[in-house]
Coordinates of C-alpha atoms in Angstrom, one line a residue:
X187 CA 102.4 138.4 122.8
X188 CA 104.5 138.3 119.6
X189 CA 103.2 140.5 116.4
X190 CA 103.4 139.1 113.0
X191 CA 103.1 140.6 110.1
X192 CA 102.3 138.6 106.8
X193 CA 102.7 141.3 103.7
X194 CA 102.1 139.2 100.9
X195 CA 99.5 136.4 100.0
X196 CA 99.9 133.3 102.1
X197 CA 97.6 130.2 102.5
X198 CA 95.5 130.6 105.5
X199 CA 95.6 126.9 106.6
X200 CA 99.4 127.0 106.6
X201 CA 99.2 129.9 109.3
X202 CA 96.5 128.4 111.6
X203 CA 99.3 127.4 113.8
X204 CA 100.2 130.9 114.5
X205 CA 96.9 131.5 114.2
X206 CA 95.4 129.3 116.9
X207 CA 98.7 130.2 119.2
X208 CA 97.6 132.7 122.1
X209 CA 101.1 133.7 122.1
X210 CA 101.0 135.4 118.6
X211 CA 99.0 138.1 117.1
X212 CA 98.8 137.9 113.4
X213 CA 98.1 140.6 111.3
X214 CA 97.9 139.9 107.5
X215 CA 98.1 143.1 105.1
X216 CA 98.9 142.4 101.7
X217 CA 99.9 145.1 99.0
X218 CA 101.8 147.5 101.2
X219 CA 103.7 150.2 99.6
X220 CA 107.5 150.6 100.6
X221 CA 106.6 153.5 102.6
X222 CA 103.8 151.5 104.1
X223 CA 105.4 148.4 105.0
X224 CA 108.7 151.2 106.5
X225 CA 106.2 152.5 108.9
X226 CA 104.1 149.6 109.9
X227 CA 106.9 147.0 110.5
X228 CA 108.1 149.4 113.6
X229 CA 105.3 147.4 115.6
X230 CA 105.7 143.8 115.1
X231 CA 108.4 141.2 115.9
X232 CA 108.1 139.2 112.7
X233 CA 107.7 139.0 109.1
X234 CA 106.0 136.9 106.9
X235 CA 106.3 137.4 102.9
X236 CA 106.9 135.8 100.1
X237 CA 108.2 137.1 96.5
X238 CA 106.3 140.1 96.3
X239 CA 107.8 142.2 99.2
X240 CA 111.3 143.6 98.9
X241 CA 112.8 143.5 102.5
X242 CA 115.0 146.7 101.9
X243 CA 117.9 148.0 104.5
X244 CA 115.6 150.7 105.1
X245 CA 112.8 148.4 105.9
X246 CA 115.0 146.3 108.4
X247 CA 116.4 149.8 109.5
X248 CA 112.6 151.1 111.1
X249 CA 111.9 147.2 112.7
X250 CA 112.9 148.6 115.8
X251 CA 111.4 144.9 117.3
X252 CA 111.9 142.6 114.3
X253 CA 113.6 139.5 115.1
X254 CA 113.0 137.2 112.4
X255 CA 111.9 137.4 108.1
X256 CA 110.1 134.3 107.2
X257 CA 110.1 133.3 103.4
X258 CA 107.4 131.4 102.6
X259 CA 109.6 129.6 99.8
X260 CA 112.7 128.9 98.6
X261 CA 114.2 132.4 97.7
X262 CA 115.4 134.9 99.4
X263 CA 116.8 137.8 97.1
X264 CA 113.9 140.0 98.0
X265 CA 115.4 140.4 101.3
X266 CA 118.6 142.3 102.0
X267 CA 120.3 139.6 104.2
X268 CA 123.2 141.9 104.8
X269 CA 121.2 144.4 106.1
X270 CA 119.4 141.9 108.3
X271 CA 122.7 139.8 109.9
X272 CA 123.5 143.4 110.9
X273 CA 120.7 144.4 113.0
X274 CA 120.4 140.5 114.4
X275 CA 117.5 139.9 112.4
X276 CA 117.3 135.9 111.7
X277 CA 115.9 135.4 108.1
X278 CA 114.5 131.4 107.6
X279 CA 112.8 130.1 104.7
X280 CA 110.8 126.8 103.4
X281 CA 113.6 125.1 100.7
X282 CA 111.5 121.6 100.7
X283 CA 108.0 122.9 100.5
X284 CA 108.2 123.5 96.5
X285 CA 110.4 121.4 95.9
X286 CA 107.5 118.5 94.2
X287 CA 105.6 121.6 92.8
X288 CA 108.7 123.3 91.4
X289 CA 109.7 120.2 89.7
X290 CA 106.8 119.2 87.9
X291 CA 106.5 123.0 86.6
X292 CA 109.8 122.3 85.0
X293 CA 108.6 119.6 83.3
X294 CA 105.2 121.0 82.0
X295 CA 107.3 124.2 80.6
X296 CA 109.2 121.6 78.7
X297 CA 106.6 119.8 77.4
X298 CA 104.8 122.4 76.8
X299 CA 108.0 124.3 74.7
X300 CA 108.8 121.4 73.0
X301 CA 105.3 120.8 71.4
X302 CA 104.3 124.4 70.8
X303 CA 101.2 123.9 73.0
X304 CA 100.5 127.3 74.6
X305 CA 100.0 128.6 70.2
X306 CA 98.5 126.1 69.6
X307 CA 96.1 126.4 71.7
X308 CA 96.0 129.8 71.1
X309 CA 95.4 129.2 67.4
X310 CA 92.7 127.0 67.7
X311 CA 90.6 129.2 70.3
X312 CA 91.0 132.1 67.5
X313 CA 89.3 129.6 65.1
X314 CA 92.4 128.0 63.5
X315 CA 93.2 124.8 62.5
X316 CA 97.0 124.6 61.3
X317 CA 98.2 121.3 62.1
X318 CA 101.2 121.8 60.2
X319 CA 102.3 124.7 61.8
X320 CA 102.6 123.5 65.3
X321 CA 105.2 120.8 64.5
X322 CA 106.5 119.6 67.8
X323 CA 109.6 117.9 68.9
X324 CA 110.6 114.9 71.2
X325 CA 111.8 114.3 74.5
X326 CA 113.5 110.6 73.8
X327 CA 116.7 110.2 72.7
X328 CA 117.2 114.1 73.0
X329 CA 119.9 115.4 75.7
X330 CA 118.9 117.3 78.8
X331 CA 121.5 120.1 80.3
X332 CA 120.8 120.4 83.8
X333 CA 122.6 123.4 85.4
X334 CA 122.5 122.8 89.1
X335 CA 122.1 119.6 90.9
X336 CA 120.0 120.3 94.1
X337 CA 116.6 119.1 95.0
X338 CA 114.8 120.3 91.7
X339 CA 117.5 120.0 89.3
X340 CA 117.8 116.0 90.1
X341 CA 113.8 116.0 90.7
X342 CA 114.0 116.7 86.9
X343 CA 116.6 114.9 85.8
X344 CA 114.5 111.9 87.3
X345 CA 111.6 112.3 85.8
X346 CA 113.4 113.3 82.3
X347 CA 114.9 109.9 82.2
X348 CA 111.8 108.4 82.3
X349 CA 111.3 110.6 78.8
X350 CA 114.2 108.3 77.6
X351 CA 116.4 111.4 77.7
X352 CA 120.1 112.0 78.2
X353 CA 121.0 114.0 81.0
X354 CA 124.4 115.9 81.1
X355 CA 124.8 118.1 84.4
X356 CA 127.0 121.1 85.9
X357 CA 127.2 121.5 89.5
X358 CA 130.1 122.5 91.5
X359 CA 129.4 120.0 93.9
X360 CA 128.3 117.2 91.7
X361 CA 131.1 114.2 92.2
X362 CA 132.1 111.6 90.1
X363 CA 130.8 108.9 92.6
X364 CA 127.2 110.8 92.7
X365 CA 126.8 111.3 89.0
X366 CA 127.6 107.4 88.2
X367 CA 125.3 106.6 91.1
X368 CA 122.4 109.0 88.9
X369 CA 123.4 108.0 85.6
X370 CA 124.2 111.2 85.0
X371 CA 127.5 112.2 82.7
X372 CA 129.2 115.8 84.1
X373 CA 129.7 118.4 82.0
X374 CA 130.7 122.1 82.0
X375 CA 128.4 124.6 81.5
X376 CA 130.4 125.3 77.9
X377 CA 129.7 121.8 77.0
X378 CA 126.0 121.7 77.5
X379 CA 126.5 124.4 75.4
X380 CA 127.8 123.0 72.7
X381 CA 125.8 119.7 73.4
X382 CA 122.2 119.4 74.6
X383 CA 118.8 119.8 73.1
X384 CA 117.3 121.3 75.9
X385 CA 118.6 123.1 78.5
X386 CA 117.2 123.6 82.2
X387 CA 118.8 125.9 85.3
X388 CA 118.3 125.3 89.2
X389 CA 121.1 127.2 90.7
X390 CA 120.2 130.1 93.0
X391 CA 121.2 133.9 91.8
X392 CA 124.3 134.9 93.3
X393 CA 127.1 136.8 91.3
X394 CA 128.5 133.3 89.9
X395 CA 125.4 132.9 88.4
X396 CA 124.2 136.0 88.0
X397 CA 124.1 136.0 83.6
X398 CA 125.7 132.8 83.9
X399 CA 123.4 132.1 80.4
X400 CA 124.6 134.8 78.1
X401 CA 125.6 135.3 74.9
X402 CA 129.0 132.9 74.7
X403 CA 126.3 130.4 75.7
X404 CA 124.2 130.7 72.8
X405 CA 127.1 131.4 70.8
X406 CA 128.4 127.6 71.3
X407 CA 124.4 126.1 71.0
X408 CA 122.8 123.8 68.9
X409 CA 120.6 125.9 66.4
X410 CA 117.2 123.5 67.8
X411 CA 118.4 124.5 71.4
X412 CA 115.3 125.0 73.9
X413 CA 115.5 126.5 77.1
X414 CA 113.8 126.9 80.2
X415 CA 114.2 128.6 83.4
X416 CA 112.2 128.0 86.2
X417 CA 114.6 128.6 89.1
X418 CA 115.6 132.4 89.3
X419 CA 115.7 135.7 86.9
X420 CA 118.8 136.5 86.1
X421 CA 120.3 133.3 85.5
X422 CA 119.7 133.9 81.6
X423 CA 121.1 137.1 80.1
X424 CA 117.6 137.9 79.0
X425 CA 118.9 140.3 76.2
X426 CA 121.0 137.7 75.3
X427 CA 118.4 135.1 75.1
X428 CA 116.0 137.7 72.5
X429 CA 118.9 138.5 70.3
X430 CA 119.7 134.3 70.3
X431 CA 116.0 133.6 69.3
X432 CA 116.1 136.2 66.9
X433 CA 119.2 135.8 65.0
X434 CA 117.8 131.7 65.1
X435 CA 120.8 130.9 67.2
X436 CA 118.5 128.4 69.4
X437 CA 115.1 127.5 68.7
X438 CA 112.6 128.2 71.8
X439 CA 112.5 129.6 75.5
X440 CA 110.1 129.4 78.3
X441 CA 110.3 131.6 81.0
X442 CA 108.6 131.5 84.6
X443 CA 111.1 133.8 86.2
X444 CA 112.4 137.5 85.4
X445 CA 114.9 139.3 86.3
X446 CA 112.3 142.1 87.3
X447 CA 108.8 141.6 88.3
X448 CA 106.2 141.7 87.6
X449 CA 107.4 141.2 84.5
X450 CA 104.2 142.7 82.4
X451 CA 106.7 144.8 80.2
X452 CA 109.4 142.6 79.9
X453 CA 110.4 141.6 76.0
X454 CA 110.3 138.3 76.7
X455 CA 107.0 138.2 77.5
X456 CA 106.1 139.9 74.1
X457 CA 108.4 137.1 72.3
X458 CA 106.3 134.8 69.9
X459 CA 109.4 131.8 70.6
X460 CA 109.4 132.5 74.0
X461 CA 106.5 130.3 76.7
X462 CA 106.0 132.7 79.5
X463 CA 104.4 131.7 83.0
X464 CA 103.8 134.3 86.0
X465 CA 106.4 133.1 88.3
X466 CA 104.0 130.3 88.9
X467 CA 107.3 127.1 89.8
X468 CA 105.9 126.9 93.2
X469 CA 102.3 127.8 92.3
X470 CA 100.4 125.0 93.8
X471 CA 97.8 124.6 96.3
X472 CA 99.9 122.0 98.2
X473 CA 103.5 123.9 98.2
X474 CA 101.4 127.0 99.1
X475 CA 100.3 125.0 102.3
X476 CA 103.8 123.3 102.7
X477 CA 105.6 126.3 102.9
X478 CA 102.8 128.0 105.1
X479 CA 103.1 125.2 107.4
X480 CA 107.2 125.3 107.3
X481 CA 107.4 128.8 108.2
X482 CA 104.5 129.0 110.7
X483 CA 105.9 126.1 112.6
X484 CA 109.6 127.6 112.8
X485 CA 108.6 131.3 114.2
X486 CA 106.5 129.1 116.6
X487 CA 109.4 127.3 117.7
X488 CA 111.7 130.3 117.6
X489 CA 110.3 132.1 119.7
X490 CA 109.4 129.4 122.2
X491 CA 112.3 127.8 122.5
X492 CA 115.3 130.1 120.6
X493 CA 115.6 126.7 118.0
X494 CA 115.4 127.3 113.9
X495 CA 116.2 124.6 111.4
X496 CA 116.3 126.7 108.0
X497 CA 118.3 129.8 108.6
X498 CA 119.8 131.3 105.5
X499 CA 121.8 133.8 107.2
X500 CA 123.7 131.6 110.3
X501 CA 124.2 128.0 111.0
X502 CA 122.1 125.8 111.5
X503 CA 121.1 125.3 114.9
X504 CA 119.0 122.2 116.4
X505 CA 119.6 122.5 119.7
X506 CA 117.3 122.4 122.8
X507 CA 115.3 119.1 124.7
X508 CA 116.3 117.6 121.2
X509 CA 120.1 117.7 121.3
X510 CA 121.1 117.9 125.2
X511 CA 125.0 117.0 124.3
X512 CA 125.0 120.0 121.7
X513 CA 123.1 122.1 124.1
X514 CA 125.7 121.4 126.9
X515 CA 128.9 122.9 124.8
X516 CA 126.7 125.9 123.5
X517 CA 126.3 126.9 127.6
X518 CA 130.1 126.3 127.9
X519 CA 131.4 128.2 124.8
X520 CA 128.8 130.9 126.0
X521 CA 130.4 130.5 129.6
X522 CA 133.8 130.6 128.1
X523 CA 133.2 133.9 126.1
X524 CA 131.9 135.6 129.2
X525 CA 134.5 134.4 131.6
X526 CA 137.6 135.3 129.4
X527 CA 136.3 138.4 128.1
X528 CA 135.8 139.6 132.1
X529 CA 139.4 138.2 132.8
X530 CA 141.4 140.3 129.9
X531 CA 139.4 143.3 131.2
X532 CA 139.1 145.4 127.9
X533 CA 138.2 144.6 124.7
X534 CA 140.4 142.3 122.5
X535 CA 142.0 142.3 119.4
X536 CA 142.2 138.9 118.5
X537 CA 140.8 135.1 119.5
X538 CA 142.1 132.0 119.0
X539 CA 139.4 129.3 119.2
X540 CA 140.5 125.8 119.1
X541 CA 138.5 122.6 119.3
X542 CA 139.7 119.4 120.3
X543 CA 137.8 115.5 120.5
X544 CA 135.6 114.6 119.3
X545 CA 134.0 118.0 118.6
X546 CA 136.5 118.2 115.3
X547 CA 134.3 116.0 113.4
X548 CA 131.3 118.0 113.4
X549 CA 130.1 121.4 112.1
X550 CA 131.7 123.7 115.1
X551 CA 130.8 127.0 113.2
X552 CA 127.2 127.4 115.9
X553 CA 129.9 126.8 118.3
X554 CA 132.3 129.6 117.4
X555 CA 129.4 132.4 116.9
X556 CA 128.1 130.7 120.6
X557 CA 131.8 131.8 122.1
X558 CA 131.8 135.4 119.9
X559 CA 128.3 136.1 121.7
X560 CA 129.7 135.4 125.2
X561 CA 132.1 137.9 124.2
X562 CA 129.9 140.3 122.7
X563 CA 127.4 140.3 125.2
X564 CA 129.5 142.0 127.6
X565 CA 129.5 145.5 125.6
X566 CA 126.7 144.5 123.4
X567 CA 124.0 143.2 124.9
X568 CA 120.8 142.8 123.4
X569 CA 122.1 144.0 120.0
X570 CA 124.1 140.9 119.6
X571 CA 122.8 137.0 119.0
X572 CA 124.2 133.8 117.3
X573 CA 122.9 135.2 113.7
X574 CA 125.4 138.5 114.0
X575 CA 128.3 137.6 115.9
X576 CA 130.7 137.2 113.7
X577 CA 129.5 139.9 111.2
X578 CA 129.8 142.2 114.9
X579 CA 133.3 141.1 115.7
X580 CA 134.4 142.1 112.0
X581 CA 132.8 145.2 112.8
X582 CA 134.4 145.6 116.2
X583 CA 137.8 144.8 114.0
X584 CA 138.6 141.7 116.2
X585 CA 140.6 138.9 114.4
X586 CA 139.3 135.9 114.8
X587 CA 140.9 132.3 113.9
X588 CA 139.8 128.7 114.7
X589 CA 142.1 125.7 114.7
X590 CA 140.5 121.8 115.0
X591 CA 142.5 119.2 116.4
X592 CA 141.7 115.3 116.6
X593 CA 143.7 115.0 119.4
X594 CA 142.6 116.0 122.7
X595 CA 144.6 116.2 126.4
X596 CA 143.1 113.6 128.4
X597 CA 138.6 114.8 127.9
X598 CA 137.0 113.8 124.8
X599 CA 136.3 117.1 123.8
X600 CA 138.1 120.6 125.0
X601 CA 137.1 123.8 123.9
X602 CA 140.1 126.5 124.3
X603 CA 139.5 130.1 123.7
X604 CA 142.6 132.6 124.0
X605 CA 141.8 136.9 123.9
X606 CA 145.0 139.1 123.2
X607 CA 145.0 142.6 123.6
X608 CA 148.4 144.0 122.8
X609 CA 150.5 142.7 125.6
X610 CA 147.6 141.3 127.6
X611 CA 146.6 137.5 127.3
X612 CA 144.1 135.2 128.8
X613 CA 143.5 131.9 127.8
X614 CA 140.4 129.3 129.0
X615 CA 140.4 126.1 128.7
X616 CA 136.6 124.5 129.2
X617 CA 135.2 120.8 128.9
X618 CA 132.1 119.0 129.7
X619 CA 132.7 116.0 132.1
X620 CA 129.9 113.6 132.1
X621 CA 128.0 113.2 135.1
X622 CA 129.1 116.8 136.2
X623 CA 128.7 119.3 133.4
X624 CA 130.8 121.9 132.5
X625 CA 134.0 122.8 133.9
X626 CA 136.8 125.2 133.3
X627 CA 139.7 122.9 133.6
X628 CA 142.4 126.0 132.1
X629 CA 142.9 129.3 133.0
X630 CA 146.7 130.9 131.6
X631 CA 149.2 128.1 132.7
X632 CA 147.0 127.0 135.5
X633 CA 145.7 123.7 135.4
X634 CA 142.0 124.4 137.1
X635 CA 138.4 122.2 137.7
X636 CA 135.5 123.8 138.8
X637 CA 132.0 124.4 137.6
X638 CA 131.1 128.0 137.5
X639 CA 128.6 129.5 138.9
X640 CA 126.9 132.9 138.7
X641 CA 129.8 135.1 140.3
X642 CA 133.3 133.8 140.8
X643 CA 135.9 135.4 142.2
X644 CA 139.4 134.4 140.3
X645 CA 142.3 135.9 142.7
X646 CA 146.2 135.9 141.3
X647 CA 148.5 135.2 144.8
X648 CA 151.5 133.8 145.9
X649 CA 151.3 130.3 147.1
X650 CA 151.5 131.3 151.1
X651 CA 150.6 129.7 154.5
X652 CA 146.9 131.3 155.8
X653 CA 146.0 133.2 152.2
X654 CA 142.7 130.8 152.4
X655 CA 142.0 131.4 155.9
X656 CA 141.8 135.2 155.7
X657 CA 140.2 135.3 152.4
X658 CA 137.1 133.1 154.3
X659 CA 137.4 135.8 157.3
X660 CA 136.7 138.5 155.1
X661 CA 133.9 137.2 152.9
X662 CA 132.4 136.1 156.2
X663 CA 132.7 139.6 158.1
X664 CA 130.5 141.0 154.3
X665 CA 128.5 138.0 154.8
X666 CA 129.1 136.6 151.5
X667 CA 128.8 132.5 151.7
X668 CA 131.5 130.7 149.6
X669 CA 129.7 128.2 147.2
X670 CA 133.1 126.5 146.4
X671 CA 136.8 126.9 146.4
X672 CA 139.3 125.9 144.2
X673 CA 143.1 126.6 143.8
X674 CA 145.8 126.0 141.8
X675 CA 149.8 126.8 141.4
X676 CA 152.7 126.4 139.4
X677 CA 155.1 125.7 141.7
X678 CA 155.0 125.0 145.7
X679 CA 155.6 129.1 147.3
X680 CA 155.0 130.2 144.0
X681 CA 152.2 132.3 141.8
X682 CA 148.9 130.4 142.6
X683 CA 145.1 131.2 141.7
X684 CA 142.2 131.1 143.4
X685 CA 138.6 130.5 142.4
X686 CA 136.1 131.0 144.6
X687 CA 131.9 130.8 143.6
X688 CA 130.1 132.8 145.8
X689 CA 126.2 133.5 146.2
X690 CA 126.1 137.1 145.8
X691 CA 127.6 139.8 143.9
X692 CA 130.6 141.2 145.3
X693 CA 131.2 144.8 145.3
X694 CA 134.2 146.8 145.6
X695 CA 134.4 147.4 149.1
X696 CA 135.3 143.7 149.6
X697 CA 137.4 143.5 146.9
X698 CA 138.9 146.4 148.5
X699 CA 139.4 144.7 152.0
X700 CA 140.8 141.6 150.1
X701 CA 143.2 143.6 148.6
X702 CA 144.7 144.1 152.3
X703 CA 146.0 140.5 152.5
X704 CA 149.6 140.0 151.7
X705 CA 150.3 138.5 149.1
X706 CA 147.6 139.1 146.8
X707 CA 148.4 140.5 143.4
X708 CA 145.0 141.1 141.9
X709 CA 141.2 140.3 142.3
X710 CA 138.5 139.9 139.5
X711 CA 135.0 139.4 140.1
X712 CA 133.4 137.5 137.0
X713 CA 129.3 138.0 136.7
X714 CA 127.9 135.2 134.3
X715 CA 124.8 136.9 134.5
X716 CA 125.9 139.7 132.6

């Protein structure tokens, strides 16, 4: 039975999922105090919120059992993700549930700016009737600044163009070929300064954009500039934007997003230039239900089958009965990890990762964290998973590097992972054969092929008449069955390895009494159970 906990309001048809699930219990307690949420979060193995509740280190620090943050929306700067990719704590959210809702708020804040309707109406409800005071202006002809280019931001610019606007647009990762494809002319963010009518951000907060509209940016505006933020507080200086509508530097603002909320006492709410919405952008009945839905469905299917689609803080992973190619080269760079970590014998300094094939032309970063948990695991356990294994190994101070090559030696992938510890080395070379799985095909200079198994024995000998023999004798005499054998060498009479899968665990009396045959030069037992 999994405990969720859902601490803010959430649509109760989006949740009947979890709901109807007998494999969830879902508790829904809105309105808790930090304090509150820091002692009743101990009990429950997930977390369901949406803007309202700040997801704090210390709140991640007393989930002694959380495994996953849900939020129900597109955001995720109320939660500390930091603090969470820590302590293995997967955080997910909904980015295409608002998207519609979102986009249409835009427009209405617009519309609504650009023809003074929230005074008007106003007026007229106080008994007013002052036409002339409530001149508007128009969307045609005029230019549109779009800052950021994602879902919304070209939802917008879409349905702008059918206002006979111009759009101009800043995004990093807006290219030539897509903006001629949009009709859309790229521009800085100082030239939609300097340029447009109206002005509209979608960029997430981060410390790029983080004040990114401030006072240079007014500075350079039109004096009939209008502005409107429906994405994240923050974006706009909003000290910056007052003193601009005050010293008549632009025109009009509206507002659906502070920088602290509830914004009750904020100035800009006060401000009679400034249109002012509750954080309302993905305040409809169906995003509430889209992003229910989204979330529900994904804790569902994390916890059932270990597969997320909308993790903000690791890769995405699709992996499972869907993907049974990716699925095969997550169990061998987990296989690798464990095997080469048990071969160097102590923990390592630095890894070299490198993928060859076909692999190179796809996103190999689940692949690497896959590999870093094998490692991990060994010291770790529990505490690590694909969400913190890299953020661990920087912990651990482990030097990581991963190299891509087209070219591959004779399989159409290989996977190579090599540990160094001062002067020891170990390197595994791994591929997956069709029609017979995984196999480690390297191991140091020795050319290999086998498919492990649970325990392995890996023996370093020298290449002599009767080693084989007497290694069987022995395992026999412990009753230990040999599952397979496989053996390679450098040269004829020289250094040779042996790998043998066997059905049991084998302990160190045998490795003891293997130890007796001549010509052995060490013996390492390899658990992939561990």
């Amino acid at each position: 039975m999994y405990k969720i906990l859902v601490s803010d309001p959430i649509a109760k048809d989006g949740l009947q999922t979890l709901l109807d699930d007998p494999d969830f219990e879902v508790d829904i307690d809105t309105g808790l105090s930090p304090d509150e949420l820091i002692e009743k979060i101990k009990a429950y193995d997930g977390l369901i919120i949406r803007s309202q509740t700040q997801v704090t280190p210390e709140v991640i620090e007393a989930a002694e059992n959380l495994k996953i943050i849900a939020r129900a929306g597109v955001g995720v700067d109320n939660i500390d993700r930091d603090a969470a990719t820590k302590h293995g704590v997967l955080v997910i959210n909904a980015p295409d549930g608002n998207t519609i809702s979102a986009t249409e708020h835009s427009m209405a804040m617009i519309l609504a700016m650009a023809r003074q309707i929230p005074e008007a109406n106003q007026s007229l409800k106080e008994g007013k009737w002052n036409r002339s005071q409530f001149k508007g202006t128009e969307l045609y002809h005029k230019t549109l600044g779009i800052i950021g280019t994602g879902r919304i931001g070209l939802g917008v610019a879409k349905r702008a163009k059918s206002f006979g606007m111009k759009i101009i647009a800043f995004d990093p990762y807006l290219t030539a070929e897509k903006a001629k494809e949009l009709d859309i002319e790229r521009a800085s963010v100082d030239e939609i300064a300097q340029r447009a009518d109206f002005v509209t951000v979608h960029t997430p907060l981060t410390p790029k954009t983080k004040g990114l509209i401030n006072a240079d940016f007014f500075a350079q505006a039109k004096p009939n500039l209008q502005i409107i933020n429906v994405a994240r507080g923050g974006i706009i200086d909003e000290q910056a934007l007052v003193d601009a509508l005050d010293k008549g530097l632009i025109a009009r603002a509206a507002i659906d997003v502070f920088e602290h909320e509830p914004a009750t006492d904020s100035p800009l709410t006060k401000h009679d230039k400034i249109v002012v919405t509750p954080h309302l952008g993905a305040s409809t009945v169906e995003a509430q239900e889209k992003v229910a839905v989204s979330v529900s469905n994904e804790i569902e299917e994390f916890f059932h089958t270990g597969n997320v689609r909308h993790a903000v803080n690791a890769p995405k992973m699709i992996f499972g009965e869907e993907d049974n190619e990716l699925q095969e080269y997550l169990n061998l760079c987990d296989m690798v990890g464990k095997v080469c970590i048990q071969l160097l014998g102590k923990a390592p300094r630095e890894l070299k990762i490198k993928f060859s094939g076909e692999l190179v032309k796809e996103d190999t970063n689940i692949l690497t964290r896959t590999i870093a948990k094998g490692i991990l695991s060994q010291d770790l356990a529990e505490r690590v998973n694909l969400v913190n294994a890299l953020f661990l190994l920087n912990e651990q101070n482990v030097v990581y590097n991963v190299e891509k090559d087209a070219k591959s030696r004779s399989f159409n992938n290989y996977i190579e992972l090599t540990m160094i510890n001062r002067d020891r080395k170990v390197t595994v070379g791994a591929t997956v054969l069709n029609g017979y799985g995984p196999r480690i095909v390297q191991i140091n200079d020795y050319p290999v092929d086998f498919k492990p198994e649970k325990y392995q024995l890996v023996i370093h000998h020298q290449d002599r008449p009767g080693i084989v023999g007497r290694t069987g004798q022995i395992l026999g005499e412990y009753d230990i069955n040999i599952a397979s054998m496989h053996l390679g060498r450098t040269t004829q009479g020289g250094n040779a390895m042996m790998i043998i899968s066997v059905d049991m665990p084998v302990s160190d009396e045998v490795i003891a009494a293997l130890h007796q045959i001549d010509g052995f030069e060490s013996i390492q037992f390899v658990d992939l159970n561990k």
